[in-house]
PDB file of C-alpha atoms in Angstrom:
ATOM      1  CA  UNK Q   1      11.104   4.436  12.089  1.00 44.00           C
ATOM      2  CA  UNK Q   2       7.816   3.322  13.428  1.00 47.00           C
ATOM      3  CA  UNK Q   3       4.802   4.702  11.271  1.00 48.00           C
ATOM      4  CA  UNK Q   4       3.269   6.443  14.525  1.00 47.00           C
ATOM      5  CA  UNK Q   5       6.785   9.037  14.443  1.00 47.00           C
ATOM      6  CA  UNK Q   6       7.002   9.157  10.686  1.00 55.00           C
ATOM      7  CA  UNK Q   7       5.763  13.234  10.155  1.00 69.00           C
ATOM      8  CA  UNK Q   8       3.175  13.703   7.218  1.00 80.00           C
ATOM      9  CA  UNK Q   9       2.681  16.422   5.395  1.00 84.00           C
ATOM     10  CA  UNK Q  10      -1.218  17.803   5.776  1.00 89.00           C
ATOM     11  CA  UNK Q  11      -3.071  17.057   2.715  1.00 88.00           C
ATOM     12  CA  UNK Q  12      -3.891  20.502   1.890  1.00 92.00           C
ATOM     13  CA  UNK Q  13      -0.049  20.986   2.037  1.00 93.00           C
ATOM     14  CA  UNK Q  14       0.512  18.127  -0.650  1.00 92.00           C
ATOM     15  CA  UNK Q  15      -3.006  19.058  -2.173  1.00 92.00           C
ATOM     16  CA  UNK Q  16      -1.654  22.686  -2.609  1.00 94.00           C
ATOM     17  CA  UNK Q  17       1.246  21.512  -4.095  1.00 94.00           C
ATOM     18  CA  UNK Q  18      -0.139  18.900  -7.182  1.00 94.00           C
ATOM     19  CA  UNK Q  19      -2.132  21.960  -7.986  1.00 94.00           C
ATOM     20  CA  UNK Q  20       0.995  24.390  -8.265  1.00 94.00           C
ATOM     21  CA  UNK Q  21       2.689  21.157 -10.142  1.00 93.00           C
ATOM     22  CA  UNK Q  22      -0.087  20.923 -12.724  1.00 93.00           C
ATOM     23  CA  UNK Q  23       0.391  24.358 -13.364  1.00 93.00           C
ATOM     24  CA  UNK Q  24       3.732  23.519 -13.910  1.00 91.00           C
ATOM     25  CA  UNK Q  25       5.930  24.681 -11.182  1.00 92.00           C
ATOM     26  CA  UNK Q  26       8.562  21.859 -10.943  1.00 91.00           C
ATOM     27  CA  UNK Q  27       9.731  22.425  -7.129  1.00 95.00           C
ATOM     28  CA  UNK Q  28       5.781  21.570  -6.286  1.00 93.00           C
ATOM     29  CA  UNK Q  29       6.439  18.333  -8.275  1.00 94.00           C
ATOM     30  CA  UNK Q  30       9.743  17.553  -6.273  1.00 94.00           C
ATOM     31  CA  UNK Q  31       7.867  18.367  -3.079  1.00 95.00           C
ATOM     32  CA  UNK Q  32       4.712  16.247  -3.855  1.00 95.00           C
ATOM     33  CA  UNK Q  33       6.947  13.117  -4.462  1.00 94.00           C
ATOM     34  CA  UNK Q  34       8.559  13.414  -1.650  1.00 94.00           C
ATOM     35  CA  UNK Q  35       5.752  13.894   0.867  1.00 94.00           C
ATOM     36  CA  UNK Q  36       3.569  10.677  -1.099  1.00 94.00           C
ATOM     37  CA  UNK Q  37       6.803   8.309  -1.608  1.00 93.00           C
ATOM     38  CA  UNK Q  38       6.685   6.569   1.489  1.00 92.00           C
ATOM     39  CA  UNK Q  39       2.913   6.204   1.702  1.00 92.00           C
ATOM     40  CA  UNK Q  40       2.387   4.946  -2.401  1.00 93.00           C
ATOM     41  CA  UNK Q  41       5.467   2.367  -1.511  1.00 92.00           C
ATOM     42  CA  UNK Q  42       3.538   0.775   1.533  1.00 90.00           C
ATOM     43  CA  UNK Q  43       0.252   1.282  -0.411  1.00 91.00           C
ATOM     44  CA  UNK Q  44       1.466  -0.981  -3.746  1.00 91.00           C
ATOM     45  CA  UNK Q  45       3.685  -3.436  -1.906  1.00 90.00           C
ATOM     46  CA  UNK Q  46       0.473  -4.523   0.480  1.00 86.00           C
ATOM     47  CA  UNK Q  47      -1.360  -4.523  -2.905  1.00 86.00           C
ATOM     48  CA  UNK Q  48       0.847  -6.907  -4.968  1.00 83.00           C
ATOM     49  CA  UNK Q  49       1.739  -8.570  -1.970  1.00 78.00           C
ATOM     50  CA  UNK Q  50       5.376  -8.263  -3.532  1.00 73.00           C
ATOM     51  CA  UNK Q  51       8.096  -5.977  -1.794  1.00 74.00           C
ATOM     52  CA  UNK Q  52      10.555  -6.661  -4.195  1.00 78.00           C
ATOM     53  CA  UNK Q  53       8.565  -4.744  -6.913  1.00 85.00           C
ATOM     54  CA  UNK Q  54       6.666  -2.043  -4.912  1.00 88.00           C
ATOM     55  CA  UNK Q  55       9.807   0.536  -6.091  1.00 89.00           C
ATOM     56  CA  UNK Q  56       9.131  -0.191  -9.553  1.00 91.00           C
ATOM     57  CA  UNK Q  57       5.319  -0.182  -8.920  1.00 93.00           C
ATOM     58  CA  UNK Q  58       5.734   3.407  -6.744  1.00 93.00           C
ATOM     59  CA  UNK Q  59       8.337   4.512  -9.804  1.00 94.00           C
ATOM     60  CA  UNK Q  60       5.260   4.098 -12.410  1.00 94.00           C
ATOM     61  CA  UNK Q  61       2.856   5.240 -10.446  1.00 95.00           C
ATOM     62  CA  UNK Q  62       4.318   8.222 -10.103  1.00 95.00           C
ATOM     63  CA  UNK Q  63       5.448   8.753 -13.525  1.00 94.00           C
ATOM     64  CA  UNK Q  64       1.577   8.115 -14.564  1.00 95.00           C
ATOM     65  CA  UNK Q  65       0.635  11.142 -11.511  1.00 95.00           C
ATOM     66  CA  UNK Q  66       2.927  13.745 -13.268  1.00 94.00           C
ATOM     67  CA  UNK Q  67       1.600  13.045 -16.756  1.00 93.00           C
ATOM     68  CA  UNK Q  68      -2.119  13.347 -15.383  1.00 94.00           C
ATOM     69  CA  UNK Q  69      -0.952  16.340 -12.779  1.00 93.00           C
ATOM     70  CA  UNK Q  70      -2.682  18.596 -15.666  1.00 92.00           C
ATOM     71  CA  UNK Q  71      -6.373  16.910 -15.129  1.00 92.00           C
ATOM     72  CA  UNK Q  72      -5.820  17.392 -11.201  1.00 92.00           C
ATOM     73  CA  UNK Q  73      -8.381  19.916 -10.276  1.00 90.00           C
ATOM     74  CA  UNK Q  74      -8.270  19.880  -6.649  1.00 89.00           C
ATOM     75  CA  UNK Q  75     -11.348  18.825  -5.737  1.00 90.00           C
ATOM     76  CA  UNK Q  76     -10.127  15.810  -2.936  1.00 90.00           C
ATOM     77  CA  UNK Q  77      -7.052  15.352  -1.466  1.00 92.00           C
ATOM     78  CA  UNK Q  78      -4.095  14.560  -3.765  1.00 94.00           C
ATOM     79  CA  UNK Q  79      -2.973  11.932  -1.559  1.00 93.00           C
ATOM     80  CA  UNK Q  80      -5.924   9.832  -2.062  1.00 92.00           C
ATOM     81  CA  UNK Q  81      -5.578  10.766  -5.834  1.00 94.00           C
ATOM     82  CA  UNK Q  82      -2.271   9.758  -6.605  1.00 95.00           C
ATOM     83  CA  UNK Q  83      -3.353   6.598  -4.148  1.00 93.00           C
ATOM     84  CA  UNK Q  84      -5.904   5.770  -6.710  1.00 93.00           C
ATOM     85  CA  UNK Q  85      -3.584   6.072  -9.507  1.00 95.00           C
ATOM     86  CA  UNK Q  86      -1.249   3.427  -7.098  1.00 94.00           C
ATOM     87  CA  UNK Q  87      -4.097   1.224  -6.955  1.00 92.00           C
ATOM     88  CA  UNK Q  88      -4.571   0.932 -10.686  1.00 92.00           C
ATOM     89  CA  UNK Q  89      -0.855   0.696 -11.067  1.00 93.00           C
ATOM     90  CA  UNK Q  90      -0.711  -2.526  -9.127  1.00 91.00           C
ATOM     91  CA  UNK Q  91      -4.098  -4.003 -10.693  1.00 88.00           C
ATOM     92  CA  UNK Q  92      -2.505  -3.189 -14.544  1.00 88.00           C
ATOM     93  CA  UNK Q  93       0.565  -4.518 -13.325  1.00 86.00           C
ATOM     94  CA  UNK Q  94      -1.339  -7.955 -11.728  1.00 83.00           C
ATOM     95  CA  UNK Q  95      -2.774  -8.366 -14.958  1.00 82.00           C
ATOM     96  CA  UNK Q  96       0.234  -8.369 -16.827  1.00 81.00           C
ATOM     97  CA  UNK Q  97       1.861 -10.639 -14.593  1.00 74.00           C
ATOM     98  CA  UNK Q  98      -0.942 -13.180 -15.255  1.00 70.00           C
ATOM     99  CA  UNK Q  99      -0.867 -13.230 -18.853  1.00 67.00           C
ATOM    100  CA  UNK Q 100       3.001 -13.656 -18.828  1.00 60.00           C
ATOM    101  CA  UNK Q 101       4.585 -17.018 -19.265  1.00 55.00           C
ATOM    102  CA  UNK Q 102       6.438 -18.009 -16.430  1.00 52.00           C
ATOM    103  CA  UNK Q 103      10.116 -18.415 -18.083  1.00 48.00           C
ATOM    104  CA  UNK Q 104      11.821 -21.164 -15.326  1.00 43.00           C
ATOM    105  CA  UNK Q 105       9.765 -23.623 -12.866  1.00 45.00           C
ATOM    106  CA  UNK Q 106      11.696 -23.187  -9.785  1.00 45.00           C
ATOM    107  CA  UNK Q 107      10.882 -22.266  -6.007  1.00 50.00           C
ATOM    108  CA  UNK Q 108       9.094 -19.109  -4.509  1.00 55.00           C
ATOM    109  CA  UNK Q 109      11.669 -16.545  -4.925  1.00 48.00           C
ATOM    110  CA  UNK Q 110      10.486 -14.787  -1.984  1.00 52.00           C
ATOM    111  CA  UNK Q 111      11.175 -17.666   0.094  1.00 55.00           C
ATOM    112  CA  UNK Q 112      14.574 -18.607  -0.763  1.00 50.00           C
ATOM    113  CA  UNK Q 113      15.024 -15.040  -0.470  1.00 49.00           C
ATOM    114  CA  UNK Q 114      14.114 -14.994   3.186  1.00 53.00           C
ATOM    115  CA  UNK Q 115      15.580 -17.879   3.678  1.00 54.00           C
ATOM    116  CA  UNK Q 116      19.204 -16.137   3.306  1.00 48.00           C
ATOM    117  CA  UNK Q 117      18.104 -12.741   5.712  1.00 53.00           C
ATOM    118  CA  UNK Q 118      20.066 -13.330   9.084  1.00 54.00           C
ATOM    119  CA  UNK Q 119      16.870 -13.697  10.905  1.00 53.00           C
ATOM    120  CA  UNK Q 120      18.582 -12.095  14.306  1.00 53.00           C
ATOM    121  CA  UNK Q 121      17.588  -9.114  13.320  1.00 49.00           C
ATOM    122  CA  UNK Q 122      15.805  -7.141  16.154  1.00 49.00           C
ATOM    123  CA  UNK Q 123      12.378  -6.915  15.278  1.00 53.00           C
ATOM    124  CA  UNK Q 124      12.679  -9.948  12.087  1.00 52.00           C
ATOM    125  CA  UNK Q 125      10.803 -12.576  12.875  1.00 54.00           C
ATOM    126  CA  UNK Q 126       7.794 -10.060  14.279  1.00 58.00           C
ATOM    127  CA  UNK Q 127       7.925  -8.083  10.723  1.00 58.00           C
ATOM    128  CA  UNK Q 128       7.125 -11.992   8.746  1.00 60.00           C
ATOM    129  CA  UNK Q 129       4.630 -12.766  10.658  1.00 66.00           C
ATOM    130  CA  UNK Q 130       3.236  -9.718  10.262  1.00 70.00           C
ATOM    131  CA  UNK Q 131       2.967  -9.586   7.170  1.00 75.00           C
ATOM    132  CA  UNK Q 132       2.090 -12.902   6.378  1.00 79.00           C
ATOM    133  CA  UNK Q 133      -0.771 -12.206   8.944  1.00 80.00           C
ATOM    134  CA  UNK Q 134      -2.391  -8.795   6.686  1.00 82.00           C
ATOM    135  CA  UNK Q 135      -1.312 -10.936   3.837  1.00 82.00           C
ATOM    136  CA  UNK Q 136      -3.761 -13.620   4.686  1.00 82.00           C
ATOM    137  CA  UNK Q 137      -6.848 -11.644   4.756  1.00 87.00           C
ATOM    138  CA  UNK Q 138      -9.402 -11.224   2.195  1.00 88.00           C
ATOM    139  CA  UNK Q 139      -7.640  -8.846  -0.824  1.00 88.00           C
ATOM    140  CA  UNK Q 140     -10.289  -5.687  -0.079  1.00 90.00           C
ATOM    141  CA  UNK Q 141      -9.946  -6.177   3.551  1.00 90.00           C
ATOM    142  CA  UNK Q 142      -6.431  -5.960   3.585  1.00 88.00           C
ATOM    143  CA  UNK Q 143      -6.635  -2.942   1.388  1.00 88.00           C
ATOM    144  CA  UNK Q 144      -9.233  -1.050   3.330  1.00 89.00           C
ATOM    145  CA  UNK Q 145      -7.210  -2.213   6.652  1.00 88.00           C
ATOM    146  CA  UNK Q 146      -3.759  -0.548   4.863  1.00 85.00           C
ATOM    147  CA  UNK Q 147      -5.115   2.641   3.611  1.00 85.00           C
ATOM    148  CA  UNK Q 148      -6.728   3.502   7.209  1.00 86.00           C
ATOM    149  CA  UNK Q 149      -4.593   2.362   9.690  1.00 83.00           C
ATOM    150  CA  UNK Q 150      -1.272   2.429   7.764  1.00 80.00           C
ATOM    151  CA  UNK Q 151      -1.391   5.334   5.120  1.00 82.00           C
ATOM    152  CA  UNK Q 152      -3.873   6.760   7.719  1.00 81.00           C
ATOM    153  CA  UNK Q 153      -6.801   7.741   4.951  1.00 85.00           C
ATOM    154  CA  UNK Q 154      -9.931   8.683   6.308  1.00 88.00           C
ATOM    155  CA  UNK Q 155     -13.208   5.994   5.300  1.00 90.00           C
ATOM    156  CA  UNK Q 156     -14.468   8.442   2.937  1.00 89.00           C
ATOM    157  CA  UNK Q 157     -11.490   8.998   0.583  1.00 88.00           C
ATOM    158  CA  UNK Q 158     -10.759   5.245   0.821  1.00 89.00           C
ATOM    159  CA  UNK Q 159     -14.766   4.585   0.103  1.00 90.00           C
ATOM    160  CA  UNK Q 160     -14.057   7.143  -2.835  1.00 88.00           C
ATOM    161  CA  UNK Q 161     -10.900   4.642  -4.188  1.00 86.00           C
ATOM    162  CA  UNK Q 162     -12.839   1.683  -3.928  1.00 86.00           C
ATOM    163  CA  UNK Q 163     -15.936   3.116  -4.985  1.00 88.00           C
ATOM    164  CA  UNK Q 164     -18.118   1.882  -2.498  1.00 91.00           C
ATOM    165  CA  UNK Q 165     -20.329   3.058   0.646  1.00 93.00           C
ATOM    166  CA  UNK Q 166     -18.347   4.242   3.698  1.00 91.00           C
ATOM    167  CA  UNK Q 167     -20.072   1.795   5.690  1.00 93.00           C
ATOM    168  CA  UNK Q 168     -18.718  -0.873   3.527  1.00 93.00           C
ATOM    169  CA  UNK Q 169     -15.054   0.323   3.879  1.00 92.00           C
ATOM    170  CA  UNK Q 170     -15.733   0.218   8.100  1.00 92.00           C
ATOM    171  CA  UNK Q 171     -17.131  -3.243   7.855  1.00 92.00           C
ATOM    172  CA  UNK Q 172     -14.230  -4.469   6.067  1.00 92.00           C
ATOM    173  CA  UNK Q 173     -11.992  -2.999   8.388  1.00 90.00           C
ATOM    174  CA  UNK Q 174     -13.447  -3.572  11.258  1.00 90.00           C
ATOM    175  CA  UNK Q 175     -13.595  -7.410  10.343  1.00 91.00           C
ATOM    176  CA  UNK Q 176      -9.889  -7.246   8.798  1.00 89.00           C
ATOM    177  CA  UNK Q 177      -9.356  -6.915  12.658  1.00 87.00           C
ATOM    178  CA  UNK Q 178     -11.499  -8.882  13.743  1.00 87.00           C
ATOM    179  CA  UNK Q 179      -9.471 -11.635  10.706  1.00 86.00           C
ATOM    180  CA  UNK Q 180      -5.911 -10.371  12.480  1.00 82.00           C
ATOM    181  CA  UNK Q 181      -7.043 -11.160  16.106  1.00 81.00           C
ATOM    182  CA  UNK Q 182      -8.043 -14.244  15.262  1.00 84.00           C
ATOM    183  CA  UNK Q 183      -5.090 -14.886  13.095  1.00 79.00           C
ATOM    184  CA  UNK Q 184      -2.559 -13.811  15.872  1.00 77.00           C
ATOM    185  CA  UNK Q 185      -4.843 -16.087  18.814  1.00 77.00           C
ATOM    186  CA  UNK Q 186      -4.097 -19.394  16.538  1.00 76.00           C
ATOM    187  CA  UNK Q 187      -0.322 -18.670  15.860  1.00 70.00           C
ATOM    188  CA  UNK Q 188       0.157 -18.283  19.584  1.00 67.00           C
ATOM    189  CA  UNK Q 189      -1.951 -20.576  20.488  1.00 61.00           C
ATOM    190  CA  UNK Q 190       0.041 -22.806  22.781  1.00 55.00           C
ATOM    191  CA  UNK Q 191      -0.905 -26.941  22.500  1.00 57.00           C
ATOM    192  CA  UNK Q 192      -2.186 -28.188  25.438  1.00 53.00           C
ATOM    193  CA  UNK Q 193      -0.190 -31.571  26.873  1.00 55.00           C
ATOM    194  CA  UNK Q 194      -2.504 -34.592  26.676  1.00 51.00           C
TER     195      UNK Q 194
END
């Protein structure tokens, strides 16, 4: 479903609920989950730039929320708190990666993995390039550009996340787009005939 008819929950909805959670009503836990699932997911596989471990990255991120759920005090929105928590998931789990020796020197998994998807797929081939477009900017352009126009976070909270003037995260969106035009001009770009 396209992200413009996905329905979210208001954040004082899901606010409202991490507060009854930390106070230890379970249902509020359930319901928080399932209104941030969808948005952490997105959020951590942009991140680590690795789809393939964004459930495992959403799965400890939120197991880390509903430890700290008794520290939540309400004073933001929980969405941008538990996004936070997301964020340091995926920079933790970054730096593990890099410390780890790799165990086999073969291809990009991700590629070979690709290279099996039927790529007739309505929609495919638009989806790659996509991605490999946001992919290709600057790491806290691409973040800023996810958390406003795809999670749909206001500058503010993001600007909170990052920790970092507002005017900062608009610059950095504003030239992720300006990156993404460009980007999508030079891959259509057609050669002219000599």
């Amino acid at each position: 479903m396209p992200p413009a008819l996905i329905r979210r929950t208001p954040d004082e909805v899901v606010t409202a609920w991490a507060l009854a959670a930390a106070r230890g009503d379970g249902e509020a836990v359930e319901r928080l989950i399932r209104a941030l699932q969808n948005d952490v997911r997105r959020y951590v596989a942009h991140l680590a730039d690795d789809y393939q471990a964004a459930d495992d990255l959403t799965q400890e991120t939120f197991l880390r929320a509903v430890t700290a759920l008794h520290r939540f005090e309400g004073r933001g929105s929980a969405r941008a708190w538990v996004l936070a928590i997301a964020r340091r998931t995926v920079i933790d789990s970054l730096r593990r990666t890099a410390v780890r020796p790799r165990l086999a020197d073969t291809d990009n998994w991700e590629t070979a993995a690709e290279r099996v998807q039927p790529l007739d797929l309505p929609g495919f081939d638009e989806g790659v390039a996509l991605r490999e477009l946001v992919a290709a900017l600057p790491r806290e352009r691409r973040e800023a550009f996810v958390m406003t126009q795809v999670l749909d976070l206001s500058y503010a909270e993001v600007a909170e996340m990052a920790d970092c003037p507002v005017g900062t995260v608009r610059s950095r969106v504003s030239r992720a787009r300006a990156n993404l035009a460009r980007l999508m001009e030079e891959k259509t770009a057609v050669p002219v005939a000599v």
